[in-house]
mmCIF file of C-alpha atoms in Angstrom:
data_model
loop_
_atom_site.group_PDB
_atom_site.id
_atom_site.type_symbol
_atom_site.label_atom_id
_atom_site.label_comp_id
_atom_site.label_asym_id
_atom_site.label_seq_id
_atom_site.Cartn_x
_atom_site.Cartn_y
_atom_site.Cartn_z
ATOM 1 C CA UNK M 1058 7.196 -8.084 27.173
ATOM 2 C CA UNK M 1059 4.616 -10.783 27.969
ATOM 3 C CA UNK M 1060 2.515 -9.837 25.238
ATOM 4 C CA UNK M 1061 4.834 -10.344 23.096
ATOM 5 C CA UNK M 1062 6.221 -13.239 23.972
ATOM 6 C CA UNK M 1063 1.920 -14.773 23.907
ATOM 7 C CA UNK M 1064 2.197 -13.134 20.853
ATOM 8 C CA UNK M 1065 5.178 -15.518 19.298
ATOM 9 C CA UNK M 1066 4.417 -18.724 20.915
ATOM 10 C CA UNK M 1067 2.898 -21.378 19.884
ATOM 11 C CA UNK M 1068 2.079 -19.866 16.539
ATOM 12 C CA UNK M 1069 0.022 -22.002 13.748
ATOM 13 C CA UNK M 1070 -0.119 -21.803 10.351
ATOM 14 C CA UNK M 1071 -1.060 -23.820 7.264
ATOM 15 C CA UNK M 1072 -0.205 -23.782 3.672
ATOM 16 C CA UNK M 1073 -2.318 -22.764 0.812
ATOM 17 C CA UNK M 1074 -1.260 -24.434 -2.932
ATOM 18 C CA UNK M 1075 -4.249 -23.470 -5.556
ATOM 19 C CA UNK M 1076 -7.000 -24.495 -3.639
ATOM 20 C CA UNK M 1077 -6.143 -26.854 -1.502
ATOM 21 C CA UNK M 1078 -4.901 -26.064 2.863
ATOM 22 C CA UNK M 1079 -2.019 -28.435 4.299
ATOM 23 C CA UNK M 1080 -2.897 -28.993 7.714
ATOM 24 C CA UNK M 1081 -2.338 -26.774 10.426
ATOM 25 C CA UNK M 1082 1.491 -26.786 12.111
ATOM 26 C CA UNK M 1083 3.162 -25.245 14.831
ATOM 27 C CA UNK M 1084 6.124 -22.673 14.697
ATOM 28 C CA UNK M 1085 8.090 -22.083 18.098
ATOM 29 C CA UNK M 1086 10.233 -19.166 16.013
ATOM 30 C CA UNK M 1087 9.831 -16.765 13.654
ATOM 31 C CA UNK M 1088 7.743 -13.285 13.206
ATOM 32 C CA UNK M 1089 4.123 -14.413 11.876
ATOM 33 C CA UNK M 1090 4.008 -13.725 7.880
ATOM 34 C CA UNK M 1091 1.150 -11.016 6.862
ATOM 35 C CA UNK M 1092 0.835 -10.023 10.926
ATOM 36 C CA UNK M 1093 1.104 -6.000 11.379
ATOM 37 C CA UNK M 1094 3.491 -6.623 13.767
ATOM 38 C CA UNK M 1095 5.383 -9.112 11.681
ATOM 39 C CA UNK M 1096 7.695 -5.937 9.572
ATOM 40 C CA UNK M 1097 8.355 -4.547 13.029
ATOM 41 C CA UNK M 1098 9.219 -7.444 14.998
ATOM 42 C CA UNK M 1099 11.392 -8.030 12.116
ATOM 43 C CA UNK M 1100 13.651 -5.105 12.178
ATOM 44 C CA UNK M 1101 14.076 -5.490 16.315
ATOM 45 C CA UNK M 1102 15.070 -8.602 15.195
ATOM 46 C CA UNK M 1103 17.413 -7.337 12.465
ATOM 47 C CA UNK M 1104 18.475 -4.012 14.702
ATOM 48 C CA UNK M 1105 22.108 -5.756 15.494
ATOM 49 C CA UNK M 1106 23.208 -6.309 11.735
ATOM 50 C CA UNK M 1107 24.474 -2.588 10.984
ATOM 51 C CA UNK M 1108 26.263 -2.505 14.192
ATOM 52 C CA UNK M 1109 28.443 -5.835 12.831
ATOM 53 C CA UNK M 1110 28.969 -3.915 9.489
ATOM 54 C CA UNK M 1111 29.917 -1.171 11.479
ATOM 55 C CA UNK M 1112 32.281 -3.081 13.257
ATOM 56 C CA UNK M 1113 34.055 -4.248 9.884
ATOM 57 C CA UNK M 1114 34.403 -0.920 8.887
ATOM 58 C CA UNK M 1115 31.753 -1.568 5.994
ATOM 59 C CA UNK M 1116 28.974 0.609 4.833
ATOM 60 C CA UNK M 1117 25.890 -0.968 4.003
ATOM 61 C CA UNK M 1118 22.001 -0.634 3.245
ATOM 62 C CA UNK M 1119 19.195 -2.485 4.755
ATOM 63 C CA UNK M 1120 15.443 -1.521 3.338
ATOM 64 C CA UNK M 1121 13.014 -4.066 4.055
ATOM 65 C CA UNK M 1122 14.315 -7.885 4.300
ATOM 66 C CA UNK M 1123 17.474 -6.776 1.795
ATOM 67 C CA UNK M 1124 20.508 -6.011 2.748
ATOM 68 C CA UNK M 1125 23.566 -4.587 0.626
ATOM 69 C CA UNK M 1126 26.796 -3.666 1.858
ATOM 70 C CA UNK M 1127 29.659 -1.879 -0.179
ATOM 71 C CA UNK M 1128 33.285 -2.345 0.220
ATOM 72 C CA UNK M 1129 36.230 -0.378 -1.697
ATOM 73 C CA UNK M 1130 39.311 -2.001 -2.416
ATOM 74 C CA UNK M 1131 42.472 -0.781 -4.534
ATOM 75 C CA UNK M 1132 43.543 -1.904 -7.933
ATOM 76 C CA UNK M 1133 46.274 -4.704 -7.442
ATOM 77 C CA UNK M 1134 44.702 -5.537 -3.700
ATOM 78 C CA UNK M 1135 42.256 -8.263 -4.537
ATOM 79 C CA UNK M 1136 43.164 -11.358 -2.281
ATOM 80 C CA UNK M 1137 42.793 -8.861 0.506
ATOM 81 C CA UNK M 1138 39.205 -7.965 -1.003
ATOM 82 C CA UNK M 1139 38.652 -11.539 -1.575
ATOM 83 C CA UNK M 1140 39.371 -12.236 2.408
ATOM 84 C CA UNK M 1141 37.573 -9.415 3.594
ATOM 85 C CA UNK M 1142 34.136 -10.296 1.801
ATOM 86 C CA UNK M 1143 35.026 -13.517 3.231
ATOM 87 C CA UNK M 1144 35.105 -12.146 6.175
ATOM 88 C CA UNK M 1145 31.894 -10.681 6.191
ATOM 89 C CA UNK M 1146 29.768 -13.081 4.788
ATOM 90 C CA UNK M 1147 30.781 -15.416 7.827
ATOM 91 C CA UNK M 1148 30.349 -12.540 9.938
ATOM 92 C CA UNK M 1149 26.848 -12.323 9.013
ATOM 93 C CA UNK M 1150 26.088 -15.948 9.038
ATOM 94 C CA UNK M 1151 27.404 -15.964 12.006
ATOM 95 C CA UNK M 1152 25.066 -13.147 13.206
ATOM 96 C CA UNK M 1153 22.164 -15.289 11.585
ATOM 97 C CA UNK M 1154 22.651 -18.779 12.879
ATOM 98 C CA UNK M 1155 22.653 -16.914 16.426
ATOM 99 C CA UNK M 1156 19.529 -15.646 15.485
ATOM 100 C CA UNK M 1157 17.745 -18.814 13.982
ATOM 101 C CA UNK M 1158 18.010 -17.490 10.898
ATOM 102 C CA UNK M 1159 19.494 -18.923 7.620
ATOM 103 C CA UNK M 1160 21.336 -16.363 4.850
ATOM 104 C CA UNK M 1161 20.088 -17.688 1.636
ATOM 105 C CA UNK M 1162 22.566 -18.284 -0.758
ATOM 106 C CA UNK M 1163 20.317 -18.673 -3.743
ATOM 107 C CA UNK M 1164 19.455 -14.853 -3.378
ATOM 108 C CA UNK M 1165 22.834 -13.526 -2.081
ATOM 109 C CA UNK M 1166 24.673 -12.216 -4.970
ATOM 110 C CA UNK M 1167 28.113 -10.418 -4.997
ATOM 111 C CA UNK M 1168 28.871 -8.351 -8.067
ATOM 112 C CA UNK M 1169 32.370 -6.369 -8.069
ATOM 113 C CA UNK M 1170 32.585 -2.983 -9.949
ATOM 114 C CA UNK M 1171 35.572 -1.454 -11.094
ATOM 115 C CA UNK M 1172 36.469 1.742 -13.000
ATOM 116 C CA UNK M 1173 37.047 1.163 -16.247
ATOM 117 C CA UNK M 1174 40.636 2.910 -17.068
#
């Protein structure tokens, strides 16, 4: 595990805009972006979220840095689905903000589907 841990700290970076480099900073978290190991260390990072879906009783899909989850709810039962995706989505930040991460609200979307009868 040492190698990994040399691996994370003490990581630089810098920031390229057209042509021009911001200088160089230090990140004390975070998976290096563009690394190989960077997509791996990511999902051992990630590894704990189906479990909490799990534990909700709530399917869901993870592929890549997305994640979906699906929920079914009866007709006439919506303030109970309104409390249980509620419910998750603090689960999950929850689950995030332990893991210095932040859930991005400007790309979380929820869209309900019904049957149309």
């Amino acid at each position: 595990m040492t190698w990994i841990k040399l691996y994370l700290e003490n990581s630089r970076f810098k920031v390229k805009t057209g042509t021009t480099f911001s200088e160089v900073n230090e990140s004390n978290i975070g998976v290096p972006q563009g690394s190989v190991l960077g997509p791996v260390l990511f999902n051992c990072f990630m590894a704990g979220l189906p479990w909490i879906f799990e534990s909700l009783g709530v399917k869901c899909h993870l592929f890549a840095d997305d994640t979906q989850f699906v929920e079914t709810f009866e007709k006439g039962d919506e303030m109970s689905a309104r409390s249980k995706v509620v419910e998750i989505f603090a689960t999950i930040k929850a689950f995030m903000f332990e893991n210095c991460l932040n859930l991005n609200a400007s790309k979380t979307v929820f869209i309900p589907f019904s049957r149309n009868q």
